[in-house]
mmCIF file of C-alpha atoms in Angstrom:
data_model
loop_
_atom_site.group_PDB
_atom_site.id
_atom_site.type_symbol
_atom_site.label_atom_id
_atom_site.label_comp_id
_atom_site.label_asym_id
_atom_site.label_seq_id
_atom_site.Cartn_x
_atom_site.Cartn_y
_atom_site.Cartn_z
ATOM 1 C CA MET A 1 -19.046 1.897 -47.362
ATOM 2 C CA TYR A 2 -20.214 -1.505 -46.160
ATOM 3 C CA GLY A 3 -18.511 -4.170 -44.126
ATOM 4 C CA PHE A 4 -18.943 -6.516 -41.187
ATOM 5 C CA MET A 5 -18.065 -5.559 -37.617
ATOM 6 C CA GLY A 6 -14.288 -5.407 -37.326
ATOM 7 C CA SER A 7 -13.739 -4.793 -41.027
ATOM 8 C CA GLY A 8 -12.082 -1.414 -40.409
ATOM 9 C CA LEU A 9 -14.990 0.926 -41.196
ATOM 10 C CA ILE A 10 -14.903 2.717 -37.842
ATOM 11 C CA GLU A 11 -11.130 3.168 -37.941
ATOM 12 C CA PHE A 12 -11.324 4.569 -41.467
ATOM 13 C CA ALA A 13 -13.993 7.113 -40.511
ATOM 14 C CA ARG A 14 -11.980 8.324 -37.520
ATOM 15 C CA ALA A 15 -8.780 8.579 -39.526
ATOM 16 C CA LEU A 16 -10.546 10.527 -42.264
ATOM 17 C CA PHE A 17 -11.700 13.063 -39.669
ATOM 18 C CA GLY A 18 -8.229 13.450 -38.160
ATOM 19 C CA ARG A 19 -8.684 11.323 -35.040
ATOM 20 C CA HIS A 20 -6.242 8.636 -36.157
ATOM 21 C CA ALA A 21 -3.264 8.701 -38.502
ATOM 22 C CA PHE A 22 -3.322 6.869 -41.823
ATOM 23 C CA THR A 23 -0.597 4.265 -42.260
ATOM 24 C CA ARG A 24 -0.839 4.467 -46.045
ATOM 25 C CA GLY A 25 -2.854 6.162 -48.764
ATOM 26 C CA ASN A 26 -3.711 9.773 -49.533
ATOM 27 C CA ILE A 27 -6.692 12.112 -49.150
ATOM 28 C CA THR A 28 -7.707 14.417 -51.977
ATOM 29 C CA LEU A 29 -10.233 17.160 -51.300
ATOM 30 C CA GLU A 30 -11.545 19.270 -54.175
ATOM 31 C CA GLY A 31 -8.672 18.100 -56.350
ATOM 32 C CA LYS A 32 -5.962 18.987 -53.829
ATOM 33 C CA PRO A 33 -3.995 16.777 -51.420
ATOM 34 C CA ALA A 34 -5.259 17.043 -47.851
ATOM 35 C CA HIS A 35 -3.824 15.827 -44.565
ATOM 36 C CA PHE A 36 -5.662 16.367 -41.299
ATOM 37 C CA ARG A 37 -3.492 16.161 -38.190
ATOM 38 C CA SER A 38 -6.450 16.891 -35.919
ATOM 39 C CA THR A 39 -10.229 17.045 -35.898
ATOM 40 C CA ALA A 40 -9.974 20.841 -35.787
ATOM 41 C CA ALA A 41 -8.091 20.786 -39.092
ATOM 42 C CA ALA A 42 -10.749 18.533 -40.599
ATOM 43 C CA ARG A 43 -13.527 20.874 -39.442
ATOM 44 C CA ARG A 44 -11.739 23.886 -40.911
ATOM 45 C CA ALA A 45 -11.576 22.048 -44.237
ATOM 46 C CA GLY A 46 -15.350 21.593 -44.187
ATOM 47 C CA LEU A 47 -15.692 18.060 -42.817
ATOM 48 C CA ALA A 48 -18.216 17.005 -40.174
ATOM 49 C CA PHE A 49 -18.370 13.662 -38.396
ATOM 50 C CA VAL A 50 -21.200 11.883 -36.568
ATOM 51 C CA PRO A 51 -19.652 8.807 -34.876
ATOM 52 C CA GLU A 52 -21.296 5.472 -34.252
ATOM 53 C CA ASN A 53 -21.297 6.171 -30.523
ATOM 54 C CA ARG A 54 -23.452 9.249 -29.911
ATOM 55 C CA GLY A 55 -21.982 9.564 -26.415
ATOM 56 C CA MET A 56 -18.672 10.600 -27.983
ATOM 57 C CA MET A 57 -20.104 13.916 -29.188
ATOM 58 C CA LEU A 58 -23.210 14.590 -27.085
ATOM 59 C CA PHE A 59 -23.821 15.563 -23.467
ATOM 60 C CA ARG A 60 -26.691 13.496 -22.115
ATOM 61 C CA ASN A 61 -27.134 15.577 -18.951
ATOM 62 C CA GLU A 62 -27.290 18.897 -20.791
ATOM 63 C CA PRO A 63 -30.337 20.398 -22.545
ATOM 64 C CA VAL A 64 -30.934 19.892 -26.240
ATOM 65 C CA PHE A 65 -30.151 23.488 -27.185
ATOM 66 C CA LYS A 66 -26.626 23.273 -25.739
ATOM 67 C CA ASN A 67 -25.913 20.092 -27.681
ATOM 68 C CA VAL A 68 -27.108 21.698 -30.906
ATOM 69 C CA SER A 69 -25.294 25.027 -30.533
ATOM 70 C CA ILE A 70 -21.950 23.799 -29.199
ATOM 71 C CA SER A 71 -20.373 23.550 -32.651
ATOM 72 C CA MET A 72 -21.164 27.180 -33.496
ATOM 73 C CA LEU A 73 -20.587 29.037 -30.230
ATOM 74 C CA GLY A 74 -17.731 30.973 -31.786
ATOM 75 C CA ARG A 75 -20.086 32.433 -34.377
ATOM 76 C CA ILE A 76 -22.804 33.335 -31.869
ATOM 77 C CA HIS A 77 -20.542 35.041 -29.331
ATOM 78 C CA ARG A 78 -16.873 35.418 -28.560
ATOM 79 C CA ILE A 79 -16.827 36.084 -24.819
ATOM 80 C CA LEU A 80 -20.219 35.889 -23.123
ATOM 81 C CA LEU A 81 -22.685 33.051 -23.576
ATOM 82 C CA LYS A 82 -26.041 33.930 -25.096
ATOM 83 C CA PRO A 83 -28.420 31.098 -24.198
ATOM 84 C CA GLN A 84 -31.445 32.761 -25.745
ATOM 85 C CA GLN A 85 -29.757 33.024 -29.109
ATOM 86 C CA GLU A 86 -28.645 29.406 -28.787
ATOM 87 C CA ARG A 87 -32.252 28.400 -28.152
ATOM 88 C CA VAL A 88 -33.393 30.169 -31.318
ATOM 89 C CA VAL A 89 -30.835 28.241 -33.371
ATOM 90 C CA ALA A 90 -31.824 24.967 -31.721
ATOM 91 C CA GLN A 91 -35.534 25.614 -32.262
ATOM 92 C CA HIS A 92 -34.978 25.906 -36.013
ATOM 93 C CA GLN A 93 -33.157 22.575 -36.055
ATOM 94 C CA ILE A 94 -35.804 20.910 -33.884
ATOM 95 C CA LYS A 95 -38.456 21.987 -36.364
ATOM 96 C CA ASP A 96 -36.498 21.057 -39.496
ATOM 97 C CA LEU A 97 -35.440 17.637 -38.205
ATOM 98 C CA GLN A 98 -38.727 16.911 -36.415
ATOM 99 C CA ILE A 99 -37.048 16.177 -33.090
ATOM 100 C CA ARG A 100 -39.513 14.868 -30.508
ATOM 101 C CA PRO A 101 -40.454 16.225 -28.075
ATOM 102 C CA PRO A 102 -39.898 19.675 -29.656
ATOM 103 C CA LEU A 103 -38.380 21.238 -26.517
ATOM 104 C CA THR A 104 -35.087 23.103 -26.356
ATOM 105 C CA ASP A 105 -34.533 22.836 -22.588
ATOM 106 C CA ILE A 106 -35.213 19.139 -22.052
ATOM 107 C CA ASP A 107 -32.185 17.011 -21.116
ATOM 108 C CA LEU A 108 -30.806 15.132 -24.093
ATOM 109 C CA GLY A 109 -30.719 11.859 -22.150
ATOM 110 C CA SER A 110 -34.501 11.810 -21.909
ATOM 111 C CA LEU A 111 -34.867 11.566 -25.713
ATOM 112 C CA SER A 112 -35.137 8.306 -27.623
ATOM 113 C CA GLY A 113 -32.119 6.970 -29.495
ATOM 114 C CA GLY A 114 -33.505 8.100 -32.829
ATOM 115 C CA ASN A 115 -34.106 11.645 -31.614
ATOM 116 C CA GLN A 116 -30.644 11.771 -30.047
ATOM 117 C CA GLN A 117 -29.241 10.882 -33.451
ATOM 118 C CA LYS A 118 -31.201 13.773 -34.939
ATOM 119 C CA VAL A 119 -29.617 16.090 -32.355
ATOM 120 C CA ALA A 120 -26.204 14.713 -33.331
ATOM 121 C CA LEU A 121 -26.966 15.649 -36.934
ATOM 122 C CA ALA A 122 -28.347 19.036 -35.906
ATOM 123 C CA LYS A 123 -25.061 19.859 -34.168
ATOM 124 C CA TRP A 124 -23.318 19.949 -37.524
ATOM 125 C CA LEU A 125 -26.164 21.328 -39.591
ATOM 126 C CA THR A 126 -26.277 24.790 -38.051
ATOM 127 C CA SER A 127 -23.781 25.498 -40.844
ATOM 128 C CA LEU A 128 -23.746 22.997 -43.705
ATOM 129 C CA PRO A 129 -20.429 21.135 -44.113
ATOM 130 C CA LYS A 130 -18.851 20.219 -47.424
ATOM 131 C CA ILE A 131 -18.575 16.568 -46.428
ATOM 132 C CA LEU A 132 -20.588 14.756 -43.773
ATOM 133 C CA ILE A 133 -19.171 11.468 -42.484
ATOM 134 C CA LEU A 134 -21.780 9.243 -40.852
ATOM 135 C CA SER A 135 -20.651 6.135 -38.992
ATOM 136 C CA GLU A 136 -23.510 3.694 -38.319
ATOM 137 C CA PRO A 137 -26.189 6.424 -38.615
ATOM 138 C CA THR A 138 -29.160 4.052 -38.154
ATOM 139 C CA ARG A 139 -27.796 1.327 -35.888
ATOM 140 C CA GLY A 140 -29.970 0.444 -32.905
ATOM 141 C CA MET A 141 -33.030 2.402 -34.058
ATOM 142 C CA ASP A 142 -36.593 1.323 -34.618
ATOM 143 C CA VAL A 143 -38.063 1.417 -38.113
ATOM 144 C CA GLY A 144 -39.719 4.812 -37.707
ATOM 145 C CA ALA A 145 -36.553 6.491 -36.410
ATOM 146 C CA LYS A 146 -34.489 4.963 -39.219
ATOM 147 C CA GLU A 147 -36.864 6.335 -41.817
ATOM 148 C CA ASP A 148 -36.634 9.822 -40.271
ATOM 149 C CA VAL A 149 -32.822 9.772 -40.242
ATOM 150 C CA ILE A 150 -32.661 8.482 -43.813
ATOM 151 C CA ARG A 151 -35.034 11.252 -44.900
ATOM 152 C CA ILE A 152 -32.768 13.860 -43.251
ATOM 153 C CA ILE A 153 -29.655 12.431 -44.912
ATOM 154 C CA LYS A 154 -31.306 12.476 -48.333
ATOM 155 C CA ALA A 155 -32.429 16.074 -47.803
ATOM 156 C CA LEU A 156 -28.837 17.083 -46.988
ATOM 157 C CA ARG A 157 -27.611 15.331 -50.118
ATOM 158 C CA ASP A 158 -30.152 17.271 -52.163
ATOM 159 C CA LYS A 159 -28.779 20.497 -50.658
ATOM 160 C CA GLY A 160 -25.325 19.699 -52.052
ATOM 161 C CA VAL A 161 -23.651 18.115 -49.039
ATOM 162 C CA SER A 162 -21.350 15.233 -49.962
ATOM 163 C CA ILE A 163 -22.130 12.346 -47.629
ATOM 164 C CA LEU A 164 -20.050 9.322 -46.731
ATOM 165 C CA VAL A 165 -22.069 6.630 -44.942
ATOM 166 C CA LEU A 166 -20.273 3.764 -43.226
ATOM 167 C CA SER A 167 -22.544 1.006 -41.998
ATOM 168 C CA THR A 168 -22.732 -2.685 -41.144
ATOM 169 C CA GLU A 169 -26.432 -2.631 -42.076
ATOM 170 C CA PRO A 170 -26.889 -3.552 -45.759
ATOM 171 C CA GLU A 171 -30.417 -2.096 -45.882
ATOM 172 C CA THR A 172 -29.136 1.354 -44.901
ATOM 173 C CA ILE A 173 -26.386 1.236 -47.522
ATOM 174 C CA LEU A 174 -28.754 0.079 -50.272
ATOM 175 C CA THR A 175 -31.228 2.840 -49.406
ATOM 176 C CA LEU A 176 -28.737 5.708 -49.316
ATOM 177 C CA ALA A 177 -25.704 4.974 -51.465
ATOM 178 C CA ASP A 178 -25.040 5.885 -55.071
ATOM 179 C CA THR A 179 -21.687 4.100 -55.062
ATOM 180 C CA ILE A 180 -20.893 1.285 -52.626
ATOM 181 C CA TYR A 181 -17.442 0.189 -51.492
ATOM 182 C CA VAL A 182 -17.214 -3.083 -49.605
ATOM 183 C CA VAL A 183 -14.473 -3.261 -46.972
ATOM 184 C CA LYS A 184 -12.963 -6.459 -45.582
ATOM 185 C CA ARG A 185 -10.112 -6.598 -43.047
ATOM 186 C CA GLY A 186 -9.196 -2.974 -43.693
ATOM 187 C CA THR A 187 -9.139 -3.239 -47.492
ATOM 188 C CA VAL A 188 -11.656 -2.219 -50.145
ATOM 189 C CA VAL A 189 -12.451 -5.471 -51.953
ATOM 190 C CA SER A 190 -15.322 -4.416 -54.196
ATOM 191 C CA ALA A 191 -16.933 -1.321 -55.738
ATOM 192 C CA MET A 192 -20.549 -1.370 -56.887
ATOM 193 C CA THR A 193 -23.055 1.059 -58.356
ATOM 194 C CA SER A 194 -26.425 1.096 -56.637
ATOM 195 C CA GLY A 195 -29.557 0.184 -58.543
ATOM 196 C CA THR A 196 -28.837 -3.434 -59.317
ATOM 197 C CA VAL A 197 -26.989 -4.366 -56.131
ATOM 198 C CA THR A 198 -28.763 -6.672 -53.693
ATOM 199 C CA LYS A 199 -28.279 -7.488 -50.029
ATOM 200 C CA SER A 200 -26.931 -10.869 -51.087
ATOM 201 C CA ASP A 201 -24.295 -9.151 -53.244
ATOM 202 C CA LEU A 202 -23.049 -7.139 -50.279
ATOM 203 C CA LEU A 203 -22.948 -10.107 -47.928
ATOM 204 C CA THR A 204 -21.114 -12.241 -50.469
ATOM 205 C CA ALA A 205 -18.490 -9.555 -51.135
ATOM 206 C CA ALA A 206 -17.890 -8.928 -47.427
ATOM 207 C CA ARG A 207 -17.806 -12.574 -46.381
ATOM 208 C CA GLU A 208 -14.442 -14.276 -45.930
ATOM 209 C CA ARG A 209 -13.874 -16.988 -48.530
ATOM 210 C CA PRO A 210 -12.659 -20.451 -47.467
ATOM 211 C CA ASP A 211 -9.244 -19.904 -49.102
ATOM 212 C CA GLU A 212 -8.858 -16.556 -47.298
ATOM 213 C CA ARG A 213 -9.785 -18.181 -43.992
ATOM 214 C CA GLU A 214 -7.264 -20.962 -44.578
ATOM 215 C CA HIS A 215 -4.542 -18.460 -45.493
ATOM 216 C CA ARG A 216 -5.229 -16.411 -42.368
ATOM 217 C CA TYR A 217 -5.132 -19.545 -40.196
ATOM 218 C CA ARG A 218 -1.829 -20.699 -41.697
ATOM 219 C CA ARG A 219 -0.321 -17.223 -41.295
ATOM 220 C CA ARG A 220 -1.354 -17.085 -37.644
ATOM 221 C CA GLN A 221 0.175 -20.513 -37.040
ATOM 222 C CA GLU A 222 3.383 -19.395 -38.747
ATOM 223 C CA LEU A 223 3.665 -16.265 -36.612
ATOM 224 C CA GLN A 224 3.028 -18.220 -33.417
ATOM 225 C CA SER A 225 5.705 -20.723 -34.390
ATOM 226 C CA GLN A 226 8.227 -17.951 -35.101
ATOM 227 C CA ALA A 227 7.476 -16.329 -31.747
ATOM 228 C CA GLY A 228 8.013 -19.663 -29.998
ATOM 229 C CA HIS A 229 11.398 -20.151 -31.681
ATOM 230 C CA ARG A 230 12.491 -16.650 -30.647
ATOM 231 C CA ARG A 231 11.573 -17.310 -27.041
ATOM 232 C CA GLN A 232 13.470 -20.609 -27.025
ATOM 233 C CA ALA A 233 16.537 -18.933 -28.541
ATOM 234 C CA ALA A 234 16.428 -16.169 -25.939
ATOM 235 C CA TYR A 235 16.211 -18.612 -23.038
ATOM 236 C CA ALA A 236 18.997 -20.753 -24.516
ATOM 237 C CA GLY A 237 21.208 -17.686 -24.848
ATOM 238 C CA ALA A 238 20.522 -16.681 -21.257
ATOM 239 C CA ALA A 239 21.428 -20.168 -20.058
ATOM 240 C CA ALA A 240 24.721 -20.002 -21.966
ATOM 241 C CA HIS A 241 25.646 -16.705 -20.267
ATOM 242 C CA PRO A 242 24.767 -17.132 -16.566
ATOM 243 C CA ARG A 243 25.310 -14.323 -14.064
ATOM 244 C CA GLY A 244 25.727 -14.673 -10.335
ATOM 245 C CA ALA A 245 26.974 -17.588 -8.290
ATOM 246 C CA GLY A 246 25.673 -20.915 -9.469
ATOM 247 C CA GLY A 247 22.516 -19.938 -11.246
ATOM 248 C CA VAL A 248 20.800 -18.572 -14.344
ATOM 249 C CA LEU A 249 18.836 -15.348 -14.008
ATOM 250 C CA LEU A 250 15.798 -15.012 -16.294
ATOM 251 C CA PHE A 251 13.954 -11.692 -16.183
ATOM 252 C CA HIS A 252 10.355 -10.961 -17.000
ATOM 253 C CA HIS A 253 9.551 -7.732 -18.905
ATOM 254 C CA HIS A 254 8.819 -5.765 -15.741
ATOM 255 C CA ASP A 255 12.280 -6.727 -14.355
ATOM 256 C CA PHE A 256 14.139 -5.652 -17.498
ATOM 257 C CA ARG A 257 14.676 -1.985 -16.566
ATOM 258 C CA HIS A 258 15.966 -2.795 -13.105
ATOM 259 C CA ALA A 259 18.269 -5.501 -14.504
ATOM 260 C CA ARG A 260 19.828 -3.035 -16.921
ATOM 261 C CA GLN A 261 20.381 -0.558 -14.077
ATOM 262 C CA ARG A 262 22.225 -3.247 -12.116
ATOM 263 C CA GLY A 263 24.327 -4.138 -15.170
ATOM 264 C CA GLU A 264 22.895 -7.636 -15.325
ATOM 265 C CA HIS A 265 22.234 -9.627 -18.479
ATOM 266 C CA HIS A 266 18.820 -10.004 -20.105
ATOM 267 C CA PRO A 267 17.754 -12.574 -22.705
ATOM 268 C CA ALA A 268 17.012 -9.759 -25.145
ATOM 269 C CA ASP A 269 20.733 -8.847 -25.122
ATOM 270 C CA VAL A 270 21.693 -12.180 -26.653
ATOM 271 C CA HIS A 271 22.338 -11.941 -30.417
#
């Protein structure tokens, strides 16, 4: 999925993984309706999520092996921690993903951004998910790190993992996607099949047209005007129903609760 910053890509990814609630629409997984009320429910259904902000799922001051094994601790041991076994698991991932430097006990924060992203992927790859959701998987990386991450993603696809990539970088989308959905202001506005799609096609589909910009401007002006009329009506109503000796009491929002407790009138009570 491709879109500009603020198009709704990040919110969609989080909602799909159970972090936010959908306001409309349905999720179908393997032909059956699915609804994830939490990230735990999404994980149980076979979903994995690597967010755009690696700090949301990684511990920079902890060693690499702990960051890799944290998602599978329940399978390694139930009661007592087994660091040596965790290191063995992490070493396999370090080798497969070519994480540099190839050390299990080095603090994650000392790794480059590209290698931290590999650790973020490794966290979920100790047991392959059915669906892997990747939000901005290559953002902020140098060319070499991007190529490594793209290679890993393609290898996972070849192993049968369904992958949903959400990115504001057209080059990443064009390199990875089979089908491309362009999102604008929270709505899918175009669907394309890779192969003939160009960067210009993506930018054109995601860009706001002049008529859309004009409509949005007029709508914003309309809403502001309506809000102004409501405020004027509220103040007029309060002036028509004064309380106290020789004066009109107007309350701000933070005074509203105390005014109600004292039995006084508030502009919001005027109908």
